[in-house]
Amino acid sequence: TIEGRAARPSDTPMSDNPARTDLTATLSRCAWRRIGIRRRAGLLIPLFSVRSARSEGIGDFADIPLLADLCADSGNTILQFLPLNDTGGSFCPYDAASSFALEPAHVSLDLLAAPYGDAFGAAADALRSWFPHRRRTERNVRERKIGLLRDAFSPAMADSPAFRSFRRRSSWWLRDHALFAALKDEHAGAPWHD
């Protein structure tokens, strides 16, 4: 006890803290040994709220290194995001349509331009020029970005070795999710029970 009250974990030195023993005995013990067990500070943030000069309407995957730099510069050692899963039409990070598919609104069109060509770079520029003049919401960014992704995607991209490899490695979930997403689109996002 400390001053007549029960000790809390925050009162206990890390070396004497029973949580340390528990963490080093878990399945993730290798990760805990690598990063060390100590008090840390960090940033928890929804990626859509992060917007850089190169973002296409809302924060995207290309903005993650900028956040990592911000954390490092401010002495934070943890960067955690709200769920990044595909949310379907709701754009609520806790209403995922898939446990594996990432939210397409977070795709960086600029990052796709290097391996897949200028169509994605042009789409990124179009999206950036469109949003300063219009009300930006996660939903309208998502709709616009998915439209641009569909327009820029070509059959040659679908046949690229990298994309074929992704489809092969992810086939255990990708086909079911693609069918689900296509049916949701076909039925204007209606719930499955309708």
Short mmCIF file of C-alpha atoms in Angstrom, two decimals:
data_model
loop_
_atom_site.label_atom_id
_atom_site.label_comp_id
_atom_site.label_asym_id
_atom_site.label_seq_id
_atom_site.Cartn_x
_atom_site.Cartn_y
_atom_site.Cartn_z
CA THR A 1 0.00 0.00 0.00
CA ILE A 2 0.98 3.60 -0.49
CA GLU A 3 -0.07 6.01 2.25
CA GLY A 4 -2.71 3.61 3.54
CA ARG A 5 -4.38 2.86 0.19
CA ALA A 6 -4.04 -0.06 -2.15
CA ALA A 7 -1.29 0.34 -4.70
CA ARG A 8 -2.39 1.00 -8.26
CA PRO A 9 -0.40 -0.29 -11.25
CA SER A 10 0.78 3.27 -11.93
CA ASP A 11 2.23 3.43 -8.37
CA THR A 12 4.24 0.27 -8.89
CA PRO A 13 7.68 0.54 -10.51
CA MET A 14 7.74 -1.19 -13.88
CA SER A 15 10.30 -3.71 -12.67
CA ASP A 16 7.95 -4.78 -9.83
CA ASN A 17 4.76 -4.48 -11.82
CA PRO A 18 3.03 -7.88 -12.24
CA ALA A 19 1.79 -6.77 -15.68
CA ARG A 20 5.38 -6.98 -16.93
CA THR A 21 5.57 -10.66 -16.08
CA ASP A 22 2.21 -11.26 -17.72
CA LEU A 23 3.21 -9.49 -20.96
CA THR A 24 6.47 -11.36 -21.31
CA ALA A 25 4.62 -14.66 -20.93
CA THR A 26 2.09 -13.99 -23.69
CA LEU A 27 2.09 -15.02 -27.33
CA SER A 28 3.35 -11.53 -28.17
CA ARG A 29 6.35 -11.87 -25.82
CA CYS A 30 8.83 -11.49 -28.68
CA ALA A 31 7.36 -8.10 -29.58
CA TRP A 32 7.38 -6.98 -25.93
CA ARG A 33 11.00 -8.05 -25.56
CA ARG A 34 11.90 -6.15 -28.73
CA ILE A 35 10.21 -2.86 -27.80
CA GLY A 36 10.69 -3.14 -24.03
CA ILE A 37 8.20 -2.68 -21.27
CA ARG A 38 8.14 0.88 -20.01
CA ARG A 39 5.70 3.71 -19.74
CA ARG A 40 4.95 5.24 -23.09
CA ALA A 41 2.96 8.08 -24.57
CA GLY A 42 1.43 8.16 -27.99
CA LEU A 43 -1.19 9.36 -30.38
CA LEU A 44 -4.55 7.72 -31.10
CA ILE A 45 -6.18 9.22 -34.17
CA PRO A 46 -8.62 8.44 -36.96
CA LEU A 47 -6.63 8.56 -40.19
CA PHE A 48 -9.41 10.45 -41.99
CA SER A 49 -8.84 13.44 -39.68
CA VAL A 50 -5.20 13.81 -40.75
CA ARG A 51 -4.81 15.89 -43.86
CA SER A 52 -1.54 16.98 -45.42
CA ALA A 53 -0.93 19.16 -48.45
CA ARG A 54 -0.73 15.99 -50.59
CA SER A 55 -3.86 14.31 -49.17
CA GLU A 56 -6.79 13.76 -51.48
CA GLY A 57 -9.62 15.20 -49.39
CA ILE A 58 -8.95 13.37 -46.12
CA GLY A 59 -5.96 11.67 -44.54
CA ASP A 60 -4.65 8.67 -46.45
CA PHE A 61 -1.99 5.98 -46.13
CA ALA A 62 0.69 8.32 -47.52
CA ASP A 63 0.16 10.55 -44.46
CA ILE A 64 1.23 7.85 -41.98
CA PRO A 65 4.99 8.62 -42.25
CA LEU A 66 4.21 12.27 -41.48
CA LEU A 67 2.40 11.19 -38.32
CA ALA A 68 5.25 8.88 -37.36
CA ASP A 69 7.65 11.82 -37.71
CA LEU A 70 5.35 13.97 -35.57
CA CYS A 71 5.32 11.29 -32.88
CA ALA A 72 9.10 10.93 -32.96
CA ASP A 73 9.65 14.70 -32.84
CA SER A 74 7.31 15.04 -29.84
CA GLY A 75 8.78 12.10 -27.91
CA ASN A 76 5.81 9.80 -28.43
CA THR A 77 6.56 6.14 -29.08
CA ILE A 78 3.09 4.85 -29.99
CA LEU A 79 1.00 5.67 -33.03
CA GLN A 80 -2.40 4.01 -33.01
CA PHE A 81 -5.24 4.48 -35.46
CA LEU A 82 -8.93 3.96 -35.17
CA PRO A 83 -9.87 0.95 -37.30
CA LEU A 84 -8.79 1.27 -40.94
CA ASN A 85 -11.08 -1.47 -42.28
CA ASP A 86 -13.48 -1.08 -45.20
CA THR A 87 -16.58 0.52 -43.71
CA GLY A 88 -18.90 0.15 -46.66
CA GLY A 89 -21.21 3.12 -46.91
CA SER A 90 -21.30 4.09 -43.24
CA PHE A 91 -17.76 5.49 -42.91
CA CYS A 92 -17.86 4.68 -39.22
CA PRO A 93 -14.52 3.14 -38.17
CA TYR A 94 -16.32 0.70 -35.87
CA ASP A 95 -18.76 -0.54 -38.52
CA ALA A 96 -16.39 -2.57 -40.67
CA ALA A 97 -17.68 -4.49 -43.68
CA SER A 98 -14.53 -6.64 -43.58
CA SER A 99 -11.92 -7.65 -41.04
CA PHE A 100 -9.25 -7.68 -43.77
CA ALA A 101 -10.09 -5.16 -46.49
CA LEU A 102 -8.79 -1.65 -45.93
CA GLU A 103 -10.98 1.43 -46.33
CA PRO A 104 -10.63 2.58 -49.97
CA ALA A 105 -11.01 6.24 -48.98
CA HIS A 106 -7.57 5.98 -47.33
CA VAL A 107 -5.86 4.77 -50.51
CA SER A 108 -3.30 7.26 -51.71
CA LEU A 109 -3.74 7.75 -55.43
CA ASP A 110 -0.25 9.27 -55.57
CA LEU A 111 1.25 6.05 -54.20
CA LEU A 112 -0.55 4.07 -56.90
CA ALA A 113 0.83 6.34 -59.63
CA ALA A 114 4.38 4.97 -59.37
CA PRO A 115 3.63 1.28 -60.01
CA TYR A 116 0.49 1.69 -62.11
CA GLY A 117 0.96 4.82 -64.16
CA ASP A 118 -0.10 8.39 -64.57
CA ALA A 119 -3.84 7.70 -64.51
CA PHE A 120 -3.73 7.57 -60.72
CA GLY A 121 -1.55 10.68 -60.43
CA ALA A 122 -4.00 12.60 -62.61
CA ALA A 123 -6.89 11.27 -60.50
CA ALA A 124 -5.13 12.46 -57.34
CA ASP A 125 -4.65 15.94 -58.78
CA ALA A 126 -8.30 16.05 -59.84
CA LEU A 127 -9.45 15.08 -56.36
CA ARG A 128 -7.20 17.64 -54.65
CA SER A 129 -8.45 20.41 -56.95
CA TRP A 130 -12.08 19.38 -56.42
CA PHE A 131 -12.13 19.57 -52.60
CA PRO A 132 -10.94 23.06 -51.75
CA HIS A 133 -14.08 24.37 -53.46
CA ARG A 134 -16.58 21.92 -52.01
CA ARG A 135 -17.65 20.79 -48.57
CA ARG A 136 -15.38 17.94 -47.60
CA THR A 137 -16.88 15.00 -45.74
CA GLU A 138 -15.53 11.50 -45.38
CA ARG A 139 -18.49 10.20 -47.35
CA ASN A 140 -18.11 12.45 -50.38
CA VAL A 141 -14.33 11.90 -50.44
CA ARG A 142 -14.95 8.15 -50.35
CA GLU A 143 -17.51 8.25 -53.17
CA ARG A 144 -15.34 10.48 -55.33
CA LYS A 145 -12.15 8.47 -54.69
CA ILE A 146 -13.81 5.12 -55.42
CA GLY A 147 -15.15 6.57 -58.67
CA LEU A 148 -11.67 7.74 -59.63
CA LEU A 149 -10.15 4.36 -58.68
CA ARG A 150 -12.69 2.59 -60.91
CA ASP A 151 -12.06 5.00 -63.79
CA ALA A 152 -8.26 4.73 -63.54
CA PHE A 153 -8.08 0.96 -63.10
CA SER A 154 -7.38 -0.96 -66.29
CA PRO A 155 -7.41 -4.64 -67.29
CA ALA A 156 -3.62 -4.47 -67.67
CA MET A 157 -3.34 -3.57 -63.97
CA ALA A 158 -5.49 -6.56 -63.02
CA ASP A 159 -3.06 -8.78 -64.91
CA SER A 160 0.09 -7.33 -63.36
CA PRO A 161 2.30 -9.78 -61.43
CA ALA A 162 1.93 -7.79 -58.19
CA PHE A 163 -1.87 -7.75 -58.39
CA ARG A 164 -2.04 -11.44 -59.32
CA SER A 165 0.19 -12.23 -56.34
CA PHE A 166 -2.06 -10.18 -54.04
CA ARG A 167 -5.15 -11.99 -55.30
CA ARG A 168 -3.49 -15.37 -54.79
CA ARG A 169 -2.25 -14.56 -51.25
CA SER A 170 -5.58 -13.01 -50.24
CA SER A 171 -7.94 -15.44 -51.99
CA TRP A 172 -9.07 -16.94 -48.68
CA TRP A 173 -10.98 -13.71 -47.92
CA LEU A 174 -10.86 -11.54 -51.04
CA ARG A 175 -13.38 -13.42 -53.22
CA ASP A 176 -16.07 -13.43 -50.53
CA HIS A 177 -15.51 -9.76 -49.77
CA ALA A 178 -15.57 -8.81 -53.46
CA LEU A 179 -18.86 -10.68 -53.92
CA PHE A 180 -20.30 -9.04 -50.81
CA ALA A 181 -19.20 -5.56 -51.96
CA ALA A 182 -20.58 -6.13 -55.48
CA LEU A 183 -23.95 -7.24 -54.08
CA LYS A 184 -24.03 -4.23 -51.73
CA ASP A 185 -23.40 -1.94 -54.71
CA GLU A 186 -26.00 -3.72 -56.83
CA HIS A 187 -28.60 -3.26 -54.08
CA ALA A 188 -27.68 0.36 -53.27
CA GLY A 189 -26.19 -0.54 -49.88
CA ALA A 190 -29.36 -2.14 -48.53
CA PRO A 191 -28.92 -4.36 -45.45
CA TRP A 192 -28.72 -8.11 -46.13
CA HIS A 193 -32.06 -8.74 -44.41
CA ASP A 194 -34.03 -6.50 -46.81
#
